[in-house]
GROMACS .gro file of C-alpha atoms in nm:
model
  426
    1ASN     CA    1  16.018  -7.044  -5.833
    2GLU     CA    2  16.195  -7.323  -6.043
    3ASP     CA    3  16.456  -7.193  -6.305
    4ILE     CA    4  16.363  -7.246  -6.664
    5GLN     CA    5  16.663  -7.229  -6.880
    6GLY     CA    6  16.725  -7.286  -7.257
    7ARG     CA    7  16.875  -7.128  -7.585
    8LEU     CA    8  16.722  -6.955  -7.869
    9ARG     CA    9  16.810  -6.834  -8.227
   10TYR     CA   10  17.084  -7.109  -8.291
   11PHE     CA   11  17.073  -7.228  -8.672
   12ASP     CA   12  17.058  -7.599  -8.764
   13VAL     CA   13  17.039  -7.682  -9.131
   14ASP     CA   14  16.807  -7.971  -9.072
   15THR     CA   15  16.558  -7.781  -8.840
   16GLY     CA   16  16.619  -7.410  -8.921
   17THR     CA   17  16.644  -7.137  -8.654
   18ASP     CA   18  16.505  -7.227  -8.303
   19THR     CA   19  16.279  -6.928  -8.260
   20GLU     CA   20  16.060  -7.011  -7.953
   21ASP     CA   21  16.035  -7.247  -7.647
   22TRP     CA   22  15.707  -7.357  -7.454
   23TYR     CA   23  15.703  -7.474  -7.080
   24ARG     CA   24  15.430  -7.562  -6.838
   25VAL     CA   25  15.426  -7.415  -6.504
   26VAL     CA   26  15.208  -7.565  -6.208
   27MET     CA   27  15.099  -7.304  -5.979
   28ASP     CA   28  15.075  -7.394  -5.614
   29GLU     CA   29  14.852  -7.102  -5.509
   30ASP     CA   30  14.596  -6.839  -5.645
   31GLY     CA   31  14.735  -6.511  -5.698
   32GLU     CA   32  14.946  -6.286  -5.912
   33LEU     CA   33  15.208  -6.446  -6.134
   34THR     CA   34  15.539  -6.285  -6.191
   35MET     CA   35  15.762  -6.411  -6.487
   36THR     CA   36  16.117  -6.288  -6.436
   37PHE     CA   37  16.343  -6.329  -6.749
   38LEU     CA   38  16.715  -6.268  -6.836
   39SER     CA   39  16.876  -6.337  -7.160
   40ASP     CA   40  17.229  -6.317  -7.258
   41GLY     CA   41  17.438  -6.280  -7.581
   42SER     CA   42  17.254  -6.097  -7.840
   43LEU     CA   43  16.915  -6.260  -7.781
   44ASN     CA   44  16.625  -6.030  -7.806
   45GLY     CA   45  16.251  -6.124  -7.823
   46PHE     CA   46  15.904  -6.167  -7.632
   47ILE     CA   47  15.781  -6.369  -7.330
   48TYR     CA   48  15.421  -6.487  -7.297
   49PHE     CA   49  15.173  -6.625  -7.057
   50TYR     CA   50  14.907  -6.865  -7.189
   51ARG     CA   51  14.595  -7.046  -7.055
   52LYS     CA   52  14.624  -7.431  -7.044
   53ASP     CA   53  14.381  -7.431  -7.332
   54GLY     CA   54  14.603  -7.211  -7.544
   55VAL     CA   55  14.445  -6.867  -7.505
   56GLN     CA   56  14.706  -6.594  -7.444
   57TYR     CA   57  14.695  -6.399  -7.150
   58ASN     CA   58  14.949  -6.133  -7.206
   59ASN     CA   59  15.296  -6.072  -7.332
   60THR     CA   60  15.607  -5.833  -7.319
   61SER     CA   61  15.933  -5.778  -7.470
   62TYR     CA   62  16.281  -5.843  -7.359
   63VAL     CA   63  16.638  -5.725  -7.447
   64ALA     CA   64  16.958  -5.919  -7.393
   65GLY     CA   65  17.129  -5.833  -7.065
   66GLN     CA   66  16.829  -5.657  -6.931
   67GLU     CA   67  16.599  -5.817  -6.657
   68SER     CA   68  16.260  -5.825  -6.777
   69THR     CA   69  15.933  -5.900  -6.596
   70LEU     CA   70  15.562  -6.006  -6.696
   71SER     CA   71  15.284  -6.006  -6.449
   72LEU     CA   72  14.922  -6.149  -6.450
   73ASP     CA   73  14.700  -6.121  -6.155
   74CYS     CA   74  14.369  -6.295  -6.067
   75ILE     CA   75  14.467  -6.653  -6.171
   76ALA     CA   76  14.358  -6.946  -5.961
   77GLN     CA   77  14.586  -7.240  -5.874
   78ASP     CA   78  14.608  -7.393  -6.213
   79THR     CA   79  14.866  -7.483  -6.485
   80VAL     CA   80  14.978  -7.200  -6.710
   81TYR     CA   81  15.198  -7.211  -7.025
   82VAL     CA   82  15.516  -6.995  -7.071
   83ARG     CA   83  15.631  -6.907  -7.443
   84PHE     CA   84  15.963  -6.755  -7.514
   85THR     CA   85  16.040  -6.638  -7.862
   86GLY     CA   86  16.348  -6.499  -8.006
   87ASN     CA   87  16.305  -6.225  -8.266
   88SER     CA   88  16.692  -6.122  -8.322
   89GLY     CA   89  17.030  -6.242  -8.212
   90CYS     CA   90  17.108  -6.557  -8.025
   91GLY     CA   91  17.193  -6.666  -7.674
   92SER     CA   92  17.079  -6.845  -7.349
   93TYR     CA   93  16.824  -6.734  -7.114
   94THR     CA   94  16.695  -6.802  -6.759
   95GLY     CA   95  16.363  -6.740  -6.618
   96SER     CA   96  16.132  -6.839  -6.339
   97VAL     CA   97  15.750  -6.780  -6.233
   98SER     CA   98  15.657  -6.684  -5.886
   99VAL     CA   99  15.321  -6.642  -5.731
  100THR     CA  100  15.225  -6.384  -5.468
  101PRO     CA  101  14.897  -6.541  -5.303
  102PRO     CA  102  14.648  -6.337  -5.109
  103ALA     CA  103  14.733  -6.311  -4.736
  104ILE     CA  104  14.405  -6.472  -4.647
  105ASP     CA  105  14.343  -6.873  -4.703
  106LYS     CA  106  14.091  -6.987  -4.948
  107ASP     CA  107  13.727  -7.045  -4.855
  108LEU     CA  108  13.590  -7.388  -4.868
  109GLU     CA  109  13.459  -7.490  -5.216
  110PRO     CA  110  13.209  -7.540  -5.382
  111ASN     CA  111  13.009  -7.245  -5.238
  112ASN     CA  112  12.906  -7.062  -5.540
  113VAL     CA  113  12.500  -7.100  -5.478
  114PHE     CA  114  12.281  -7.085  -5.170
  115GLU     CA  115  12.235  -7.470  -5.139
  116GLN     CA  116  12.634  -7.508  -5.141
  117ALA     CA  117  12.705  -7.315  -4.828
  118GLN     CA  118  12.974  -7.532  -4.679
  119GLU     CA  119  13.059  -7.333  -4.352
  120THR     CA  120  12.856  -7.227  -4.051
  121PHE     CA  121  12.973  -6.930  -3.857
  122GLN     CA  122  12.893  -6.789  -3.519
  123VAL     CA  123  12.825  -6.420  -3.460
  124GLY     CA  124  13.157  -6.217  -3.425
  125GLU     CA  125  13.353  -6.500  -3.596
  126ASP     CA  126  13.577  -6.397  -3.895
  127ILE     CA  127  13.454  -6.510  -4.245
  128GLU     CA  128  13.749  -6.521  -4.486
  129GLY     CA  129  13.780  -6.616  -4.847
  130ARG     CA  130  13.897  -6.514  -5.200
  131LEU     CA  131  13.714  -6.397  -5.490
  132GLY     CA  132  13.792  -6.306  -5.864
  133TYR     CA  133  14.060  -6.578  -5.924
  134PHE     CA  134  14.016  -6.761  -6.280
  135ASP     CA  135  14.058  -7.132  -6.339
  136VAL     CA  136  14.007  -7.263  -6.705
  137ASP     CA  137  13.802  -7.566  -6.576
  138THR     CA  138  13.568  -7.368  -6.351
  139ASN     CA  139  13.603  -7.012  -6.481
  140THR     CA  140  13.610  -6.717  -6.240
  141ASP     CA  141  13.507  -6.759  -5.880
  142THR     CA  142  13.261  -6.473  -5.862
  143GLU     CA  143  13.062  -6.554  -5.515
  144ASP     CA  144  13.074  -6.731  -5.196
  145TRP     CA  145  12.795  -6.819  -4.958
  146TYR     CA  146  12.822  -6.891  -4.574
  147LYS     CA  147  12.567  -6.967  -4.296
  148VAL     CA  148  12.576  -6.776  -3.962
  149VAL     CA  149  12.385  -6.851  -3.658
  150LEU     CA  150  12.228  -6.560  -3.477
  151ASP     CA  151  12.266  -6.595  -3.101
  152GLU     CA  152  12.025  -6.303  -3.023
  153ASP     CA  153  11.712  -6.105  -3.135
  154GLY     CA  154  11.828  -5.769  -3.268
  155GLN     CA  155  11.989  -5.568  -3.547
  156VAL     CA  156  12.220  -5.777  -3.749
  157THR     CA  157  12.543  -5.613  -3.906
  158LEU     CA  158  12.729  -5.765  -4.190
  159SER     CA  159  13.078  -5.601  -4.253
  160ILE     CA  160  13.356  -5.674  -4.511
  161GLN     CA  161  13.705  -5.549  -4.589
  162SER     CA  162  13.854  -5.668  -4.932
  163SER     CA  163  14.223  -5.650  -5.041
  164ASN     CA  164  14.382  -5.609  -5.371
  165SER     CA  165  14.161  -5.501  -5.649
  166LEU     CA  166  13.847  -5.686  -5.529
  167ASN     CA  167  13.513  -5.489  -5.549
  168GLY     CA  168  13.149  -5.625  -5.527
  169PHE     CA  169  12.852  -5.668  -5.326
  170ILE     CA  170  12.751  -5.806  -5.002
  171TYR     CA  171  12.390  -5.952  -4.929
  172LEU     CA  172  12.207  -6.104  -4.625
  173TYR     CA  173  11.939  -6.378  -4.689
  174SER     CA  174  11.700  -6.560  -4.472
  175LYS     CA  175  11.752  -6.942  -4.435
  176ALA     CA  176  11.462  -6.965  -4.681
  177ASN     CA  177  11.652  -6.802  -4.935
  178GLY     CA  178  11.462  -6.472  -4.914
  179GLN     CA  179  11.696  -6.157  -4.958
  180TYR     CA  180  11.679  -5.911  -4.681
  181THR     CA  181  11.917  -5.627  -4.825
  182ASN     CA  182  12.252  -5.579  -5.004
  183THR     CA  183  12.513  -5.309  -5.044
  184SER     CA  184  12.839  -5.265  -5.265
  185TYR     CA  185  13.184  -5.270  -5.125
  186VAL     CA  186  13.498  -5.131  -5.250
  187SER     CA  187  13.865  -5.282  -5.206
  188CYS     CA  188  14.048  -5.177  -4.894
  189VAL     CA  189  13.754  -4.988  -4.765
  190GLU     CA  190  13.546  -5.128  -4.481
  191SER     CA  191  13.176  -5.172  -4.584
  192SER     CA  192  12.866  -5.280  -4.375
  193LEU     CA  193  12.507  -5.329  -4.412
  194SER     CA  194  12.230  -5.371  -4.127
  195VAL     CA  195  11.897  -5.543  -4.108
  196ASP     CA  196  11.701  -5.466  -3.798
  197CYS     CA  197  11.414  -5.677  -3.635
  198LEU     CA  198  11.573  -6.027  -3.707
  199ALA     CA  199  11.490  -6.284  -3.435
  200GLU     CA  200  11.752  -6.549  -3.318
  201ASP     CA  201  11.790  -6.765  -3.633
  202THR     CA  202  12.019  -6.881  -3.899
  203VAL     CA  203  12.094  -6.619  -4.180
  204PHE     CA  204  12.290  -6.658  -4.505
  205VAL     CA  205  12.560  -6.430  -4.637
  206ARG     CA  206  12.645  -6.389  -4.998
  207ILE     CA  207  12.961  -6.211  -5.123
  208ILE     CA  208  13.018  -6.166  -5.479
  209GLY     CA  209  13.294  -6.001  -5.684
  210THR     CA  210  13.206  -5.784  -5.961
  211SER     CA  211  13.563  -5.675  -6.064
  212GLY     CA  212  13.926  -5.737  -5.967
  213CYS     CA  213  14.045  -6.004  -5.751
  214GLY     CA  214  14.159  -6.058  -5.380
  215ASP     CA  215  14.069  -6.186  -5.034
  216TYR     CA  216  13.815  -6.056  -4.788
  217SER     CA  217  13.741  -6.068  -4.409
  218ALA     CA  218  13.399  -6.055  -4.329
  219MET     CA  219  13.187  -6.070  -3.995
  220VAL     CA  220  12.834  -6.071  -3.860
  221ASN     CA  221  12.752  -5.898  -3.529
  222VAL     CA  222  12.415  -5.851  -3.360
  223THR     CA  223  12.312  -5.561  -3.163
  224PRO     CA  224  12.054  -5.710  -2.913
  225THR     CA  225  11.765  -5.541  -2.715
  226THR     CA  226  11.876  -5.424  -2.372
  227LEU     CA  227  11.597  -5.624  -2.225
  228GLU     CA  228  11.536  -5.992  -2.178
  229ALA     CA  229  11.300  -6.187  -2.417
  230ASP     CA  230  10.954  -6.302  -2.263
  231VAL     CA  231  10.898  -6.691  -2.228
  232GLU     CA  232  10.744  -6.826  -2.564
  233PRO     CA  233  10.498  -6.940  -2.674
  234ASN     CA  234  10.272  -6.676  -2.533
  235ASN     CA  235  10.124  -6.540  -2.851
  236VAL     CA  236   9.742  -6.609  -2.775
  237PHE     CA  237   9.507  -6.599  -2.471
  238GLY     CA  238   9.558  -6.907  -2.279
  239SER     CA  239   9.929  -6.958  -2.373
  240GLU     CA  240  10.056  -6.744  -2.106
  241GLN     CA  241  10.384  -6.889  -1.974
  242GLU     CA  242  10.428  -6.644  -1.670
  243LEU     CA  243  10.245  -6.524  -1.368
  244PHE     CA  244  10.338  -6.182  -1.216
  245GLU     CA  245  10.251  -6.032  -0.902
  246THR     CA  246  10.112  -5.672  -0.872
  247ASP     CA  247  10.400  -5.409  -0.906
  248GLU     CA  248  10.614  -5.678  -1.047
  249GLU     CA  249  10.795  -5.546  -1.371
  250PHE     CA  250  10.794  -5.782  -1.670
  251THR     CA  251  11.023  -5.742  -1.990
  252GLY     CA  252  10.961  -5.881  -2.345
  253ARG     CA  253  11.050  -5.828  -2.714
  254LEU     CA  254  10.821  -5.799  -3.029
  255GLY     CA  255  10.853  -5.737  -3.396
  256TYR     CA  256  11.147  -5.964  -3.437
  257PHE     CA  257  11.127  -6.207  -3.750
  258ASP     CA  258  11.178  -6.585  -3.773
  259VAL     CA  259  11.143  -6.781  -4.079
  260ASP     CA  260  10.979  -7.075  -3.887
  261THR     CA  261  10.715  -6.857  -3.685
  262GLY     CA  262  10.707  -6.519  -3.877
  263THR     CA  263  10.718  -6.195  -3.681
  264ASP     CA  264  10.634  -6.193  -3.321
  265THR     CA  265  10.337  -5.952  -3.294
  266GLU     CA  266  10.201  -6.006  -2.948
  267ASP     CA  267  10.275  -6.121  -2.591
  268TRP     CA  268  10.036  -6.240  -2.326
  269PHE     CA  269  10.102  -6.239  -1.940
  270GLU     CA  270   9.897  -6.328  -1.644
  271VAL     CA  271   9.902  -6.082  -1.342
  272GLN     CA  272   9.755  -6.142  -1.005
  273LEU     CA  273   9.584  -5.819  -0.878
  274SER     CA  274   9.671  -5.761  -0.514
  275ASN     CA  275   9.337  -5.608  -0.403
  276ASP     CA  276   9.029  -5.446  -0.516
  277GLY     CA  277   9.087  -5.103  -0.686
  278THR     CA  278   9.189  -4.946  -1.009
  279ALA     CA  279   9.423  -5.144  -1.209
  280SER     CA  280   9.683  -4.962  -1.414
  281LEU     CA  281   9.885  -5.126  -1.689
  282ASN     CA  282  10.207  -4.951  -1.759
  283ILE     CA  283  10.437  -4.984  -2.057
  284LEU     CA  284  10.774  -4.830  -2.195
  285SER     CA  285  10.906  -4.961  -2.509
  286GLU     CA  286  11.231  -4.906  -2.686
  287GLY     CA  287  11.378  -4.938  -3.036
  288THR     CA  288  11.108  -4.851  -3.301
  289LEU     CA  289  10.840  -5.052  -3.129
  290ASN     CA  290  10.480  -4.912  -3.132
  291GLY     CA  291  10.152  -5.083  -3.060
  292PHE     CA  292   9.862  -5.143  -2.841
  293ILE     CA  293   9.832  -5.266  -2.482
  294TYR     CA  294   9.506  -5.441  -2.352
  295LEU     CA  295   9.375  -5.573  -2.033
  296TYR     CA  296   9.153  -5.857  -2.016
  297SER     CA  297   8.953  -6.063  -1.747
  298LYS     CA  298   9.085  -6.420  -1.665
  299ALA     CA  299   8.774  -6.524  -1.876
  300GLY     CA  300   8.912  -6.334  -2.173
  301GLY     CA  301   8.677  -6.043  -2.170
  302LEU     CA  302   8.831  -5.711  -2.282
  303TYR     CA  303   8.834  -5.445  -2.004
  304SER     CA  304   9.013  -5.163  -2.219
  305ASN     CA  305   9.305  -5.086  -2.447
  306THR     CA  306   9.514  -4.793  -2.573
  307THR     CA  307   9.811  -4.711  -2.793
  308TYR     CA  308  10.172  -4.709  -2.702
  309SER     CA  309  10.486  -4.548  -2.894
  310ALA     CA  310  10.869  -4.624  -2.855
  311GLY     CA  311  11.035  -4.417  -2.597
  312VAL     CA  312  10.715  -4.290  -2.435
  313PRO     CA  313  10.572  -4.424  -2.119
  314GLN     CA  314  10.198  -4.511  -2.150
  315THR     CA  315   9.939  -4.619  -1.879
  316LEU     CA  316   9.601  -4.795  -1.918
  317ASN     CA  317   9.362  -4.755  -1.601
  318ILE     CA  318   9.058  -4.985  -1.532
  319SER     CA  319   8.865  -4.888  -1.227
  320CYS     CA  320   8.643  -5.114  -1.013
  321LEU     CA  321   8.830  -5.447  -1.056
  322ALA     CA  322   8.823  -5.693  -0.778
  323GLU     CA  323   9.120  -5.879  -0.628
  324ASP     CA  324   9.167  -6.141  -0.903
  325ILE     CA  325   9.377  -6.270  -1.203
  326ALA     CA  326   9.391  -6.036  -1.520
  327HIS     CA  327   9.542  -6.087  -1.853
  328VAL     CA  328   9.784  -5.838  -2.015
  329ARG     CA  329   9.802  -5.840  -2.394
  330ILE     CA  330  10.107  -5.632  -2.570
  331PHE     CA  331  10.048  -5.597  -2.940
  332ARG     CA  332  10.294  -5.470  -3.195
  333SER     CA  333  10.162  -5.271  -3.481
  334SER     CA  334  10.506  -5.138  -3.634
  335GLY     CA  335  10.867  -5.168  -3.565
  336CYS     CA  336  11.069  -5.379  -3.307
  337GLY     CA  337  11.231  -5.362  -2.990
  338SER     CA  338  11.187  -5.467  -2.612
  339TYR     CA  339  10.954  -5.318  -2.347
  340THR     CA  340  10.908  -5.307  -1.961
  341ALA     CA  341  10.564  -5.334  -1.842
  342SER     CA  342  10.383  -5.373  -1.494
  343VAL     CA  343  10.052  -5.364  -1.340
  344ASN     CA  344   9.965  -5.165  -1.032
  345VAL     CA  345   9.645  -5.129  -0.828
  346SER     CA  346   9.543  -4.829  -0.640
  347PRO     CA  347   9.573  -4.900  -0.253
  348ASP     CA  348   9.271  -4.987  -0.035
  349ILE     CA  349   9.139  -4.718   0.194
  350TYR     CA  350   8.897  -4.939   0.383
  351ASP     CA  351   8.930  -5.311   0.444
  352ASN     CA  352   8.694  -5.543   0.242
  353ASP     CA  353   8.407  -5.697   0.437
  354PRO     CA  354   8.371  -6.062   0.492
  355GLU     CA  355   8.197  -6.247   0.213
  356PRO     CA  356   7.937  -6.401   0.148
  357ASN     CA  357   7.725  -6.124   0.298
  358GLY     CA  358   7.511  -6.031  -0.024
  359SER     CA  359   7.170  -6.130   0.125
  360LEU     CA  360   6.963  -6.069   0.444
  361ALA     CA  361   7.031  -6.452   0.499
  362THR     CA  362   7.404  -6.410   0.500
  363ALA     CA  363   7.423  -6.089   0.685
  364THR     CA  364   7.735  -6.023   0.879
  365PRO     CA  365   7.666  -5.995   1.264
  366THR     CA  366   7.769  -5.661   1.427
  367ASN     CA  367   7.704  -5.467   1.725
  368GLY     CA  368   7.610  -5.103   1.790
  369GLY     CA  369   7.874  -4.848   1.776
  370THR     CA  370   8.115  -5.093   1.557
  371ILE     CA  371   8.291  -4.957   1.266
  372ASN     CA  372   8.236  -5.192   0.965
  373GLU     CA  373   8.441  -5.167   0.647
  374GLY     CA  374   8.368  -5.298   0.312
  375HIS     CA  375   8.384  -5.277  -0.068
  376LEU     CA  376   8.129  -5.265  -0.342
  377GLY     CA  377   8.117  -5.233  -0.715
  378TYR     CA  378   8.426  -5.430  -0.785
  379PHE     CA  379   8.415  -5.701  -1.056
  380ASP     CA  380   8.530  -6.038  -1.029
  381VAL     CA  381   8.469  -6.294  -1.294
  382ASP     CA  382   8.342  -6.575  -1.076
  383THR     CA  383   8.102  -6.354  -0.869
  384SER     CA  384   8.045  -6.070  -1.085
  385ASN     CA  385   7.987  -5.720  -0.947
  386ASP     CA  386   7.953  -5.707  -0.567
  387THR     CA  387   7.658  -5.481  -0.542
  388GLU     CA  388   7.534  -5.515  -0.194
  389ASP     CA  389   7.663  -5.603   0.172
  390TRP     CA  390   7.431  -5.684   0.462
  391TYR     CA  391   7.490  -5.654   0.838
  392SER     CA  392   7.264  -5.761   1.126
  393PHE     CA  393   7.248  -5.620   1.505
  394GLN     CA  394   7.090  -5.738   1.801
  395VAL     CA  395   6.806  -5.481   1.958
  396GLY     CA  396   6.847  -5.480   2.319
  397GLU     CA  397   6.529  -5.316   2.441
  398VAL     CA  398   6.224  -5.149   2.268
  399PRO     CA  399   6.121  -4.912   2.175
  400PHE     CA  400   6.445  -4.819   1.999
  401GLU     CA  401   6.623  -4.571   1.796
  402VAL     CA  402   6.918  -4.653   1.533
  403GLU     CA  403   7.145  -4.432   1.363
  404GLY     CA  404   7.363  -4.521   1.070
  405GLU     CA  405   7.639  -4.340   0.931
  406LEU     CA  406   7.792  -4.431   0.602
  407GLN     CA  407   8.122  -4.289   0.464
  408VAL     CA  408   8.224  -4.378   0.084
  409VAL     CA  409   8.550  -4.323  -0.078
  410GLY     CA  410   8.595  -4.352  -0.448
  411SER     CA  411   8.307  -4.353  -0.728
  412LEU     CA  412   8.051  -4.529  -0.544
  413ASN     CA  413   7.679  -4.447  -0.548
  414GLY     CA  414   7.395  -4.627  -0.428
  415PHE     CA  415   7.122  -4.662  -0.132
  416PHE     CA  416   7.140  -4.728   0.242
  417TYR     CA  417   6.854  -4.942   0.374
  418PHE     CA  418   6.733  -5.074   0.719
  419TYR     CA  419   6.501  -5.382   0.729
  420ASN     CA  420   6.339  -5.575   1.029
  421SER     CA  421   6.427  -5.929   1.094
  422GLY     CA  422   6.116  -6.043   0.870
  423GLY     CA  423   6.285  -5.862   0.570
  424GLY     CA  424   6.040  -5.577   0.604
  425LEU     CA  425   6.177  -5.232   0.478
  426LEU     CA  426   6.190  -4.997   0.761
   0.00000   0.00000   0.00000
C-alpha cells in the first residue's frame, strides 16, 4: 500500500535511456497481490512480478494515462520484486502493491506432517487454516495436521468448507498414524466424511490442498450412542464391575475401537437371581451391533447361548436355575452400537422348603394335614441339583393309615416314598 514513484525513458549521454526500474515489496500477509500502476506523459511499457530468487511470476502492459493492474494469487507472506519497463515515450509513474488476505487467520506452523501437529482441538471446535500459498524458502504449503480429542464413543464426522480456489482432500487418522478414511473437497462447498465405531480417543485430521489456494474452516463432531457405556474393564469372566438385581436393566456398548485397547468385543456382568425358576436373558441392541449372548454359572460354567441382531429383541431362556448369582456375557461379532439387557426369573408358584432336608437325618418335621411346599431340580453351584426333600411326622396310634398327596408345577418328574423311622421303605 506504499506509493512507488519514478520516471522512465529519459535520455542521458553517459548512461543512455533509463528503460527499467526494480523495487522490493515486503508482503505483510498471505493472499492475492494486486499492482496498481498509472503513468503520465507518453510513457508506455510493462509491469512485472518476480520472486525474490529472480523467477518471474507474471506481467502485463500499461499505456500512458490509463490505470493498469496486475494480480497474483496464492503468494505467502514474503518479499516480492516489482519491475517496471518503458518501451516507448517517457514520463513518470506511480504504483502500489496491495494484498487481499484470506478471511481466516493462519494455522500454527509447522504442521505439515503427522509428527508436527501443533494444535489440539475439542469436538465441535472450529479448526481453521490456510493452504496453497507459496513461499520461496518453504515452497507451497500443501497440508496441515491437527489433533482432536473425541469425548464419546460413536460415529465421527469431519466436515470442511474452503474459500477462494482451494480444492483438496480431508483425512481421518488414528493416533498411531493409521488412516481411517478420506474424501475430496471443492472450494466453497461443504464436504464431510464419517467413520463409525470409534471409541473415546484422540484422532488426527489431515487437510491437503491439491489445487488453488484459500482458507478453510473444519470441525469434528461425534454422534454418540443413545445408551450409557458399561463400566470397564469387564472383558473377561471375573472382571465384572457391576452386580445387577433380577429385572434390573443394564446398558453398554460394544464394537468401538481404541488404539490402546483395540475393539471392545465383549462385556461381562453379574446378576443376582431372585428365586428358583427359569432365567431369561433379554437384549436389544441398536446401531449395527450383532453378536451372541451367554449365561454362565458363578463358577464359569456355560448354561446356554444364542445370537442377537441389531434392532431385534432376543431372549435366552435357561430353566431349573436356583436362586444364585449368574454371569452374563454379551459378545459382539460385527458392527457397533449400544444395548439394553436384563435378566428375569419366572415367579415362584410354591415357597421353597427349609434346607437342609436332603436326607432322612435332616428331615423337616411336619404334622398330618399340614401343607408343605418345596422346590426340586434347581441347580446351585455350591450344592448342585436339589434332587430330594425329606419330611417326618409323628404317628399318634397304631395301627395307622396315612395318605400323601403331591401336586407338581413345572417339569418336575420323580418318585414319592414313605419310610419307617429306621429307614425301611414302606
